[in-house]
Coordinates of C-alpha atoms (C1' of nucleotides) in Angstrom, one line a residue:
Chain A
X482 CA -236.1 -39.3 24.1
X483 CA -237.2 -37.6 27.0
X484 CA -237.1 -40.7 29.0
X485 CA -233.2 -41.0 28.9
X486 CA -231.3 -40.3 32.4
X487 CA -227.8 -38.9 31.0
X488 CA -225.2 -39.0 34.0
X489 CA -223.3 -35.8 33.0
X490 CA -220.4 -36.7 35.3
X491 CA -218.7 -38.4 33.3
X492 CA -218.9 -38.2 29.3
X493 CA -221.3 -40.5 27.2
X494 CA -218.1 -42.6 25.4
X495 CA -216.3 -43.7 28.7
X496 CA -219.8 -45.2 30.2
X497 CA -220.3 -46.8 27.3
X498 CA -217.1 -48.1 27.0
X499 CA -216.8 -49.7 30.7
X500 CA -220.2 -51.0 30.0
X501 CA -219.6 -52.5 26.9
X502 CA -215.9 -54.2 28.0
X503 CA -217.7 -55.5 31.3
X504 CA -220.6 -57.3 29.2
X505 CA -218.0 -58.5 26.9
X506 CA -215.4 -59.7 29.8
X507 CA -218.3 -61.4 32.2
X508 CA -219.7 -63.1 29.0
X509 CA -223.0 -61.6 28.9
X510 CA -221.3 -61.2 24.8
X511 CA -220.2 -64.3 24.2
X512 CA -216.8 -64.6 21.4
X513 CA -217.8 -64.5 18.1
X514 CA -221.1 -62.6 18.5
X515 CA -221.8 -59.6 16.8
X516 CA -222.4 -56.5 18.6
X517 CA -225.8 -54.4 17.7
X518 CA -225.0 -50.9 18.0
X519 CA -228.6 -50.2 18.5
X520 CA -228.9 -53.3 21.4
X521 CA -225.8 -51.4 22.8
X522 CA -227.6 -48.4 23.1
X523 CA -230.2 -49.2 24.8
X524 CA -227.8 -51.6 27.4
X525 CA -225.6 -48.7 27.8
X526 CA -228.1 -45.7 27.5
X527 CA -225.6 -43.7 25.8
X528 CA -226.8 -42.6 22.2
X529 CA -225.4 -43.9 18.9
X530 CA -222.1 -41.8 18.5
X531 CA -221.0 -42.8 21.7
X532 CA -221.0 -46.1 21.5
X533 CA -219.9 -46.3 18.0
X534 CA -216.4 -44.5 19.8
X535 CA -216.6 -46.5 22.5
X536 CA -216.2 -50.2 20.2
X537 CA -213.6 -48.4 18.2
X538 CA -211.7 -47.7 21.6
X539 CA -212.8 -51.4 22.1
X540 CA -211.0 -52.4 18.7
X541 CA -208.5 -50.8 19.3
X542 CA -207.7 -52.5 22.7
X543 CA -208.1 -55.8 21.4
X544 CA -211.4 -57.0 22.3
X545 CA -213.5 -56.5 19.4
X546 CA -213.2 -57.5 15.7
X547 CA -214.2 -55.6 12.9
X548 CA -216.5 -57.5 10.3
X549 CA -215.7 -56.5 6.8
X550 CA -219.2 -56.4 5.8
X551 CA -219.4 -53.7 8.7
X552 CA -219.7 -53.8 12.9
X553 CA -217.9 -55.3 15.1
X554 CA -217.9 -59.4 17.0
X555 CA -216.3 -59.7 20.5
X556 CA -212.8 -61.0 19.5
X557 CA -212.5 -65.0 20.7
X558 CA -209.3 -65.8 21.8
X559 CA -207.2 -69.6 22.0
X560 CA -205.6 -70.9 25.0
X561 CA -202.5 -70.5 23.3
X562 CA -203.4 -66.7 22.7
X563 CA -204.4 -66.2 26.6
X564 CA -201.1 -67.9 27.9
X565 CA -198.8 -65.6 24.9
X566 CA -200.3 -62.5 26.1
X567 CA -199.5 -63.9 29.6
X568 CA -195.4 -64.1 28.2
X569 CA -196.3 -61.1 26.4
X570 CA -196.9 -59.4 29.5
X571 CA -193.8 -60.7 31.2
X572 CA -192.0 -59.8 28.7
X573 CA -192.6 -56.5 28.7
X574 CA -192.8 -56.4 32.4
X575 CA -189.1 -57.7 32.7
X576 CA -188.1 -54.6 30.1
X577 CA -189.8 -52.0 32.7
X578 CA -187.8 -53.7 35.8
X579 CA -184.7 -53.5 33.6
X580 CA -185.7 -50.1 32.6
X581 CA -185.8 -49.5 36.5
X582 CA -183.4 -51.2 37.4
X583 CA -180.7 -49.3 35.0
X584 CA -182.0 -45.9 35.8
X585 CA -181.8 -46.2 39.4
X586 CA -184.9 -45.2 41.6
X587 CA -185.1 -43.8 44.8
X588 CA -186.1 -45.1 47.6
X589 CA -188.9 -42.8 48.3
X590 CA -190.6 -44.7 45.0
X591 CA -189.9 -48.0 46.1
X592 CA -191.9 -47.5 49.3
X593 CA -195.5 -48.0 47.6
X594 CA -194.0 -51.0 46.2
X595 CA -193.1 -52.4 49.6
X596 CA -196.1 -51.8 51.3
X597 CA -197.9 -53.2 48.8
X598 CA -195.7 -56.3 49.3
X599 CA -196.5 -56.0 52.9
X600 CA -199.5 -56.2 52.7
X601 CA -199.9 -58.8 50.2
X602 CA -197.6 -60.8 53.1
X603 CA -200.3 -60.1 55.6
X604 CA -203.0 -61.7 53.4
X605 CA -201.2 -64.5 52.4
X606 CA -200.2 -65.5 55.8
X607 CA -203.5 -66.7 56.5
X608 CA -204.0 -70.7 55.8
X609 CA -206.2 -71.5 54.2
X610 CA -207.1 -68.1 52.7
X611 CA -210.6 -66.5 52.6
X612 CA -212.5 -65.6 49.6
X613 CA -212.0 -61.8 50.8
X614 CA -208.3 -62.0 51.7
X615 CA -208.0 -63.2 48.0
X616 CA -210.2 -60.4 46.4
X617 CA -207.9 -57.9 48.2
X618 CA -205.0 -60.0 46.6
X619 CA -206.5 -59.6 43.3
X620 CA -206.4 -55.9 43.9
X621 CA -202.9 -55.6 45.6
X622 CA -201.6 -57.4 43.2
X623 CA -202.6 -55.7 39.9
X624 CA -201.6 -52.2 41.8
X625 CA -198.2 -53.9 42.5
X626 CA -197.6 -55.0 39.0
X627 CA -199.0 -51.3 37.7
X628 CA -196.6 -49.3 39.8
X629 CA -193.3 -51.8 39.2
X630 CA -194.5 -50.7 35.5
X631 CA -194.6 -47.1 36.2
X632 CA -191.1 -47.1 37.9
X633 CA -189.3 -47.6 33.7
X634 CA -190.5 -44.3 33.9
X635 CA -190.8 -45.3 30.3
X636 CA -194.1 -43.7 28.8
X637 CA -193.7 -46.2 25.8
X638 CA -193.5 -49.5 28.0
X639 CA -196.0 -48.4 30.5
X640 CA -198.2 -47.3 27.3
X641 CA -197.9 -51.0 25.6
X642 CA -197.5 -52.6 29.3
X643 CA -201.5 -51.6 29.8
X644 CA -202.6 -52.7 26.1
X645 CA -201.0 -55.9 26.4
X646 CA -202.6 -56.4 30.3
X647 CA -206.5 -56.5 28.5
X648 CA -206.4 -60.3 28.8
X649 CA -204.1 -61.4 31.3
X650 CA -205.5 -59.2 34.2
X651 CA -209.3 -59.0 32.5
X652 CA -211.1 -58.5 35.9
X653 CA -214.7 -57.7 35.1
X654 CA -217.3 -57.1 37.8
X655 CA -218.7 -60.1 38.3
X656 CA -215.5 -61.9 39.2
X657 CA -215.7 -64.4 41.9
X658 CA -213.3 -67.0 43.3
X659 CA -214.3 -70.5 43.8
X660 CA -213.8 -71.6 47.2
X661 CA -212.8 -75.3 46.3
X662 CA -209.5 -73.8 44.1
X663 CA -208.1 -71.2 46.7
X664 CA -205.5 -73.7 48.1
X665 CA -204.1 -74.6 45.4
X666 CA -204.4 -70.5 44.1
X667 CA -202.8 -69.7 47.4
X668 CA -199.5 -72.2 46.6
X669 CA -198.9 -70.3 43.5
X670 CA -199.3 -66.7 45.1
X671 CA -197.1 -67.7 47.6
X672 CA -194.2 -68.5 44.7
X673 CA -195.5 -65.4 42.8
X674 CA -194.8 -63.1 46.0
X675 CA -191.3 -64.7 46.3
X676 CA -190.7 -63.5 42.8
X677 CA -192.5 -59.6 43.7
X678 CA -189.5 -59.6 46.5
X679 CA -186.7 -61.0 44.0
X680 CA -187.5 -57.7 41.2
X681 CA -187.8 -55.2 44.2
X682 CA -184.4 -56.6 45.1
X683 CA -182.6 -56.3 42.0
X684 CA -184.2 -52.9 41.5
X685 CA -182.6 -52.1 44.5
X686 CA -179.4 -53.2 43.9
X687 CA -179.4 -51.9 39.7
X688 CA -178.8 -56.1 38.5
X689 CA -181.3 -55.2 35.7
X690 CA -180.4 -58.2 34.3
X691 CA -182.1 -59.9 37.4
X692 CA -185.1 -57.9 37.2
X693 CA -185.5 -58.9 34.2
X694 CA -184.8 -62.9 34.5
X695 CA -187.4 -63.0 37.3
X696 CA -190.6 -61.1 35.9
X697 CA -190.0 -63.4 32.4
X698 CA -190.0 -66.6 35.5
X699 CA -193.3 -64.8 36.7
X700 CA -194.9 -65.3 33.6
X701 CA -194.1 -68.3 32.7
X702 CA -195.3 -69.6 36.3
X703 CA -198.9 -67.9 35.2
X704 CA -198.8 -69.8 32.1
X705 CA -197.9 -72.9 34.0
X706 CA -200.9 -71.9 36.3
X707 CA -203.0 -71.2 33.2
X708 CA -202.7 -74.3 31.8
X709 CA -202.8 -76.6 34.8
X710 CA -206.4 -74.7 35.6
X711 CA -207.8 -75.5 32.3
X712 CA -206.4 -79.4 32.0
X713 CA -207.9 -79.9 35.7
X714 CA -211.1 -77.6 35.3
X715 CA -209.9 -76.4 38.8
X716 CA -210.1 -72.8 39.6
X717 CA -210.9 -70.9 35.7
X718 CA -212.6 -68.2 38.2
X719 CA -209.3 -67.0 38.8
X720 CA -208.7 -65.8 34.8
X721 CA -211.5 -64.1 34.1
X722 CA -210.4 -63.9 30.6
X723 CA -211.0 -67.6 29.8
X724 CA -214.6 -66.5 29.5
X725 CA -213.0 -65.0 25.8
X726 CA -211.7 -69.1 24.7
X727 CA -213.3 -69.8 22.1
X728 CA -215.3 -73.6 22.7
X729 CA -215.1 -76.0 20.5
X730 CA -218.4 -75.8 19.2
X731 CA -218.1 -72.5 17.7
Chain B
X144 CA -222.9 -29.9 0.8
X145 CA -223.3 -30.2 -3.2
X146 CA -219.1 -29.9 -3.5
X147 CA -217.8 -32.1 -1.5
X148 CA -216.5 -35.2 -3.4
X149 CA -217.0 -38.8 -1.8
X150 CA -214.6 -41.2 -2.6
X151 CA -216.9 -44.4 -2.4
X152 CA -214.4 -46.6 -2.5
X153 CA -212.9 -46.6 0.7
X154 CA -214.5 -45.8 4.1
X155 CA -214.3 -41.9 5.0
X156 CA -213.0 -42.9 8.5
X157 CA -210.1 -44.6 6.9
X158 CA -209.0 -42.4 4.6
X159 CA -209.5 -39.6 7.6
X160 CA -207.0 -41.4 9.2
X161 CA -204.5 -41.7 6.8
X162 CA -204.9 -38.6 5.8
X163 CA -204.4 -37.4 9.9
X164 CA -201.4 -39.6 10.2
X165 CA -199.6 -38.5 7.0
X166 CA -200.2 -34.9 8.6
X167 CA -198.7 -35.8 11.7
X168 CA -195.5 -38.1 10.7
X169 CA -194.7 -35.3 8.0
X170 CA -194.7 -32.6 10.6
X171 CA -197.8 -30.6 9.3
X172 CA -199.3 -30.9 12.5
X173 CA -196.4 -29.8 15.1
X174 CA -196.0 -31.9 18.2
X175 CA -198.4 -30.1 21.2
X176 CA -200.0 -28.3 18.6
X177 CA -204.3 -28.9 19.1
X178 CA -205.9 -30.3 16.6
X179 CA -209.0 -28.8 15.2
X180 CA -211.9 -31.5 14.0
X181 CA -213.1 -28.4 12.1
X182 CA -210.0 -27.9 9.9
X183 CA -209.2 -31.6 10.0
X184 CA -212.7 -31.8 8.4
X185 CA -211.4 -29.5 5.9
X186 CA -208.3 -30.7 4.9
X187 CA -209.5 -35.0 4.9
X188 CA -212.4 -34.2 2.9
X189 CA -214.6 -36.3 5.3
X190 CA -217.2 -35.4 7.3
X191 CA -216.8 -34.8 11.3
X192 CA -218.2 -38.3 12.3
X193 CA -215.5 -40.1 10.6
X194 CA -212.7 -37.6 11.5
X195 CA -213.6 -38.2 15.1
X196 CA -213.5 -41.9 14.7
X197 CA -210.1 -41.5 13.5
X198 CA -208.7 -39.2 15.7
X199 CA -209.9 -41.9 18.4
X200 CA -207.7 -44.6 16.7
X201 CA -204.6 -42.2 16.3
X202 CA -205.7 -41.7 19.7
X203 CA -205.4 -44.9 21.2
X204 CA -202.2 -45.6 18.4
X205 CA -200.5 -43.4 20.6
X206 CA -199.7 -40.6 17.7
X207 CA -202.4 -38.4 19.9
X208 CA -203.1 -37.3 23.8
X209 CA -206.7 -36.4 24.9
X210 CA -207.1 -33.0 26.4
X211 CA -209.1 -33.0 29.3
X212 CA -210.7 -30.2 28.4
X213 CA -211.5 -31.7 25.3
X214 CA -210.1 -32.6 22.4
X215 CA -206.5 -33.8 20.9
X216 CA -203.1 -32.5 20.7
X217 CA -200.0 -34.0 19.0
X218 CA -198.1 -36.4 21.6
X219 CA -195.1 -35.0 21.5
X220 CA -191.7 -37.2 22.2
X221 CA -188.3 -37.1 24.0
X222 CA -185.4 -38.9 22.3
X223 CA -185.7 -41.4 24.8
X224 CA -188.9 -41.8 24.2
X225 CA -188.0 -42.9 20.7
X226 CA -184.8 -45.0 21.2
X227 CA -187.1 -46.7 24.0
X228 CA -189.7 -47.7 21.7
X229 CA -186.5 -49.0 19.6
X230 CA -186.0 -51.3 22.5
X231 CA -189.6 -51.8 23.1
X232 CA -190.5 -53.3 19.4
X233 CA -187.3 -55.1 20.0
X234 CA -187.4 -57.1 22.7
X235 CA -191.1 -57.9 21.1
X236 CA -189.2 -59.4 17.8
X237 CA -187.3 -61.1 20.3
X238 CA -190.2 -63.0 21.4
X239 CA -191.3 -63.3 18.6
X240 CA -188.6 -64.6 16.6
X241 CA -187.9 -67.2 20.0
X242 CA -191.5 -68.4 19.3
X243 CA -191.1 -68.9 15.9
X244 CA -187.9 -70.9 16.4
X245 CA -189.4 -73.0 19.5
X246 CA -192.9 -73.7 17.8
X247 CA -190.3 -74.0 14.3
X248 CA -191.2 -73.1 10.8
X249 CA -191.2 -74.9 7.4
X250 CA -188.9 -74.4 4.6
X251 CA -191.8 -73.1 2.4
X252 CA -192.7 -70.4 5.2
X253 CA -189.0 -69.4 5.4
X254 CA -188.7 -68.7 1.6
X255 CA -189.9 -65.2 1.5
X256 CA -187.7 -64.1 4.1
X257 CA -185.2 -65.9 2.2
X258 CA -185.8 -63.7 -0.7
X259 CA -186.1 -60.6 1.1
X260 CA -182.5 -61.1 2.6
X261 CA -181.1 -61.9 -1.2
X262 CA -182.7 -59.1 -2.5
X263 CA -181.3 -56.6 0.4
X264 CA -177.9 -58.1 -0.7
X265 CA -178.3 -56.7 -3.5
X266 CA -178.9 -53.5 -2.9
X267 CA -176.1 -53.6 -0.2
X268 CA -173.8 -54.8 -3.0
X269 CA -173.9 -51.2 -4.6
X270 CA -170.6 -49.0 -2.9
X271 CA -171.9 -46.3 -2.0
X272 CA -175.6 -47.0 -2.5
X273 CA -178.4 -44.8 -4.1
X274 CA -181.0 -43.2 -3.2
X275 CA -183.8 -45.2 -4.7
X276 CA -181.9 -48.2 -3.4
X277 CA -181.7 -47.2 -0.4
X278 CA -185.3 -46.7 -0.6
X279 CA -185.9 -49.8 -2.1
X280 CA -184.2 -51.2 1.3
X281 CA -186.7 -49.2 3.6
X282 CA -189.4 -50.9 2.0
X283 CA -187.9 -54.8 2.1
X284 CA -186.6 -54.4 5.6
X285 CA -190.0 -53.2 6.8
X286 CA -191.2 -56.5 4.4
X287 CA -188.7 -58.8 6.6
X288 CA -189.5 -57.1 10.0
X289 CA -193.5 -58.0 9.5
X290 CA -192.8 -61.6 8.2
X291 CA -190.5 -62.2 10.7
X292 CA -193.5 -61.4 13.1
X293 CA -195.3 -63.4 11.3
X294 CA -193.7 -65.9 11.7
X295 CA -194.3 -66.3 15.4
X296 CA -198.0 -67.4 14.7
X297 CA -199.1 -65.4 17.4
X298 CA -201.6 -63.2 16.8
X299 CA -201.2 -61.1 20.3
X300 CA -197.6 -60.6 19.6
X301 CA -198.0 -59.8 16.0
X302 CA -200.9 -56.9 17.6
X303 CA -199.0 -55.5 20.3
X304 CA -195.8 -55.4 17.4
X305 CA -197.8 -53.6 15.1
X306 CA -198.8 -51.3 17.5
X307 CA -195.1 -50.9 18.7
X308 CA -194.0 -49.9 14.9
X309 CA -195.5 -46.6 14.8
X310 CA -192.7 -44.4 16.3
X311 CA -189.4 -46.8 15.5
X312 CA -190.7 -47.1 11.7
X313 CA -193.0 -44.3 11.3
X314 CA -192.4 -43.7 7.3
X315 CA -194.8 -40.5 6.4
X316 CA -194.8 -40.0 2.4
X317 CA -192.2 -37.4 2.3
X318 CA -189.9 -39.2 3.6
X319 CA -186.6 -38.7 1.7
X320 CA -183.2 -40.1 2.5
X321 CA -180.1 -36.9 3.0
X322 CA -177.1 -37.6 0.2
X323 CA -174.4 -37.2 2.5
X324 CA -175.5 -39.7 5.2
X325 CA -175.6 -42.5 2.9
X326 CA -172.5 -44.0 3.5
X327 CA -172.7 -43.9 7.0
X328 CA -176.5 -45.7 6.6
X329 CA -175.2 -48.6 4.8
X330 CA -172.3 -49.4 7.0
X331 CA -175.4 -49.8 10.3
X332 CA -177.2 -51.5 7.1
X333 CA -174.9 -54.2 6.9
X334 CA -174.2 -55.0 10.2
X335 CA -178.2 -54.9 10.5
X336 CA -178.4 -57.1 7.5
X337 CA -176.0 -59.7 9.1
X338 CA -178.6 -59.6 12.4
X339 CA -180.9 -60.8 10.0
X340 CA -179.1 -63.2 8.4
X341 CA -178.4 -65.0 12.2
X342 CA -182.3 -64.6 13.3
X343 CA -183.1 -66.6 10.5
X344 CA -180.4 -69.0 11.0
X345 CA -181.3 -69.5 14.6
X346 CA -185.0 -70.4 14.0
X347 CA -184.1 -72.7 10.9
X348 CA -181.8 -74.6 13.8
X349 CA -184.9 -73.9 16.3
X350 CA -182.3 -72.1 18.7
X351 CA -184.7 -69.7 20.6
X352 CA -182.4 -68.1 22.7
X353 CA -180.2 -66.9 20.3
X354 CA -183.4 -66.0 18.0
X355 CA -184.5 -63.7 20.7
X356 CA -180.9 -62.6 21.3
X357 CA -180.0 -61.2 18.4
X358 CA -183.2 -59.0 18.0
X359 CA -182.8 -57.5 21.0
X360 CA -178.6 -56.8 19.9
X361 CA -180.5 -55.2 16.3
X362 CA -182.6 -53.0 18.4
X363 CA -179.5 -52.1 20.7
X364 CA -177.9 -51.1 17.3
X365 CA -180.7 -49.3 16.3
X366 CA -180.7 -47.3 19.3
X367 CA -176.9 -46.7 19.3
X368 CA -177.8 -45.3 15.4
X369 CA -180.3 -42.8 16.8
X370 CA -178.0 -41.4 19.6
X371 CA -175.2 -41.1 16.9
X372 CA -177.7 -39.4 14.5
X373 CA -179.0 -37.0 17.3
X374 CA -175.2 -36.3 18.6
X375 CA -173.7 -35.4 15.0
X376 CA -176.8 -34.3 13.8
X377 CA -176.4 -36.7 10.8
X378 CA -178.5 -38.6 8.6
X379 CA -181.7 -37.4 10.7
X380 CA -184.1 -38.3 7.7
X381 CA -183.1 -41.5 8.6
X382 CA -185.9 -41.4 11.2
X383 CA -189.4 -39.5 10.1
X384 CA -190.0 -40.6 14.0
X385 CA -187.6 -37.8 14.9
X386 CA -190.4 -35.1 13.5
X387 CA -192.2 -35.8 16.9
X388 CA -189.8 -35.1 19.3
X389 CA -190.4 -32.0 21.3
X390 CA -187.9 -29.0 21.1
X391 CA -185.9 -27.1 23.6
X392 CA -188.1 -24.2 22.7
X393 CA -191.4 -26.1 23.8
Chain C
dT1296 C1' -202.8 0.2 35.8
dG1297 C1' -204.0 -4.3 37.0
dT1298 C1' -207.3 -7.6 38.0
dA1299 C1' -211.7 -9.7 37.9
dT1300 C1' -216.0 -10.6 36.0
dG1301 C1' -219.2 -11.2 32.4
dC1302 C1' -220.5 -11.9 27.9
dG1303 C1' -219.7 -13.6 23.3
dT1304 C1' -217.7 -16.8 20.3
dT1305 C1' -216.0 -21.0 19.1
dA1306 C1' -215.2 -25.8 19.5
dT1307 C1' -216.2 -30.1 21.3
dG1308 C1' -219.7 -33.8 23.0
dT1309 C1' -224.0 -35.8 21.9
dA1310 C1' -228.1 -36.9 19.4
dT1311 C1' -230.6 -38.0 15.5
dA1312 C1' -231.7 -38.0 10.6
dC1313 C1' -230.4 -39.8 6.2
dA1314 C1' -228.2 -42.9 2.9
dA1315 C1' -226.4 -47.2 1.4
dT1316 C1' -225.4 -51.8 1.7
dA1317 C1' -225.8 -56.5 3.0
dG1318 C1' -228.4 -60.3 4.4
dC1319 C1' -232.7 -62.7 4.3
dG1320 C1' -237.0 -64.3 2.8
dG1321 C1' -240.5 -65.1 -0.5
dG1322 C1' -242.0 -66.0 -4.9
dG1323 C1' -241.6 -67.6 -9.4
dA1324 C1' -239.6 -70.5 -12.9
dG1325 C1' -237.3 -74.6 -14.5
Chain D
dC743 C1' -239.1 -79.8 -5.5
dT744 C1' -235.3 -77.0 -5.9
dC745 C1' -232.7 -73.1 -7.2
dC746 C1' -232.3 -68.5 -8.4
dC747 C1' -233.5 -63.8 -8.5
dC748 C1' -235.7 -59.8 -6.8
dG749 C1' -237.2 -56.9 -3.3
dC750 C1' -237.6 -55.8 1.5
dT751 C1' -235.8 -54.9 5.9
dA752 C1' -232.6 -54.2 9.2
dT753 C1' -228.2 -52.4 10.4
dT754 C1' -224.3 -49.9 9.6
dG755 C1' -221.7 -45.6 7.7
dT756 C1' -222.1 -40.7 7.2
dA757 C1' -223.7 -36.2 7.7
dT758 C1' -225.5 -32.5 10.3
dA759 C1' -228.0 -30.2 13.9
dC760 C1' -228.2 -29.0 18.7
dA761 C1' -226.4 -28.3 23.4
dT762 C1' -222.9 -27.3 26.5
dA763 C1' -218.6 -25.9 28.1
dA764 C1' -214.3 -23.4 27.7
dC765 C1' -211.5 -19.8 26.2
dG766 C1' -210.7 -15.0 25.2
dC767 C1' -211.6 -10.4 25.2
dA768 C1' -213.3 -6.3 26.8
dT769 C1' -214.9 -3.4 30.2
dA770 C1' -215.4 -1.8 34.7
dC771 C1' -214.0 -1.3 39.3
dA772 C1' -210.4 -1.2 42.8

DNA sequence: TGTATGCGTTATGTATACAATAGCGGGGAG
DNA sequence: CTCCCCGCTATTGTATACATAACGCATACA
């Protein structure tokens, strides 16, 4: 195999890996298919072993299925699955604000946090919205979410916080918003801001009990969001994840 | 290799991994301490394909840390590491048991839970309770726990719960049960038993608040129970989890 | 004597060869 | 014509060989 580039920056297993959970999240595996180890190889360029770590990382994280006769099929997922691992989420994310909230944090941690909030503000000030504006949301807003996480301080939560955030936040490479749904997108980040500045708030102030009510609120209003997108078939670009619903041909 | 045995009947990574895990939740391996593939080779009887596969799973279980250098070490946890992923599989039951009781359940599926709590009675009947009972109890309480998960019909939460269980329930093989903190155990036993006795009550009546409620109070109990344990340095066996938690002398 | 550098050993990351099994297709018999 | 059985092929599970990088030790120089 002399003809094989290997990219020695960074190991074999983690390329594969991000290769493998980008095909599978922009659909280019669709749910239910089985994976060829040998196809993966050559997609991937990485040799067997690598790949073979790399779908057992992808097991693990909820994305692939074991077949008992051997191998692995990309894991397809129900509406209902997509909007519990949405609660899920919440859930979790109102024990981390708790968590904060409790424990007390200083202001010099809450500063990332506001700036992020300013600046999600700045792009959300703009009516209507532009496609690039709301790929910079996209951004702000996972960072914002992943640093309220971090401030539990809890290595548990933020630990299952992450594996639980595979579908909910699924934001593969090829993700693109449709320009006909931002207005309506731009309503609901509008409400979902309101509820960033509520758990900064009660941080603030230690009412963990707050902190906890609102990001539980915040996920319900996704799952609101999720299932008014897929009754309308208006803006599924936003949840990249619905590429994993299974049809009802399968 | 003419002496190795196979075991044909179950995959080498599997039994690589049980093998691994036993080591770790019995305290072979310390916490920190580097494991070798070599000697895990040795000791699993597999080959170092398969032991690699399972170190990856322990891995991404959360019972091991990647080196950057390469390699895996032992995580190694602070008590509040544990009594947070107490709270952590918790407030998951909570959800869990709120779906069941808002998406409700039939008699028929409510009958082996039913029978798990009658049998638990009857061990608790016993003043002061034995040994085997009260390993009899580890094992039907761990029986209730994963029905009542179950029971929510959600496959993400019944994941992400399984994959909270490790440190909160972690029950290695040696796990034995000290005399003299017997009587103390069955006191928390019975108040725990009486938790279960309202969760079920509450999803028979399809009262999802107070479903989710009272998990989280069993996990607060829980919790309280380790910090006792730790404080009077009682009944530790209680908790194999407490293997893992690094020393002062780390 | 202490520190730095270089070499050697060892362990991990990767690749590939081998083995076993499951699925599929063809052929034969009823 | 249909159904069953046998054999082949393709793919996975396992083992091992090879390459590379890190760690430690020893030696030499400051």
């Amino acid at each position: 195999m002399a003809e094989r580039e290997v990219d020695r920056s960074v190991s074999q297993t983690v390329k594969a890996q991000l290769a493998l959970r980008d095909q599978i999240l922009s659909g280019s595996l669709r749910p239910g298919e089985r994976i060829s180890e040998l196809q993966a190889v050559e997609t991937t360029g990485a040799s067997r072993t690598p790949v073979r770590m790399a779908l057992v990382r992808l097991e693990e994280e909820g994305l692939l299925e074991a077949i008992p006769s051997g191998g692995f099929m990309v894991k397809a997922f129900s509406e209902r699955d997509i909007s519990d691992s949405i609660e899920l989420r919440g859930t979790l994310e109102g024990l981390a604000a708790r968590f904060a909230a409790e424990r007390g944090v200083s202001a010099r941690e809450l500063e990332p946090l506001k700036e992020c909030l300013g600046a999600i503000d700045e792009l959300l000030r703009q009516v209507p919205i532009s496609i690039e504006a709301f790929s910079s949301y996209v951004a702000l807003n996972a960072r914002f979410h992943a640093l309220l996480t971090e401030l539990s301080r809890s290595p548990p939560v933020i630990r299952q916080i992450d594996r639980a955030s595979a579908l909910p936040f699924a934001s593969p490479s090829g993700f693109v918003m449709a320009q006909s749904a931002l207005p309506e997108a731009q309503q609901i980040l509008i409400i979902g801001q309101e509820h960033h500045r509520v758990v900064i708030d009660a941080i603030e102030n230690r009412e963990g009990a707050r902190a906890e009510a609102v990001m539980r609120e915040h996920a319900r209003l996704a799952v609101r969001n999720l299932r008014l997108a897929l009754r309308n078939r208006t803006h599924l670009d936003l949840l990249p994840a619905l590429a994993l619903i299974k049809t009802a041909t399968d």
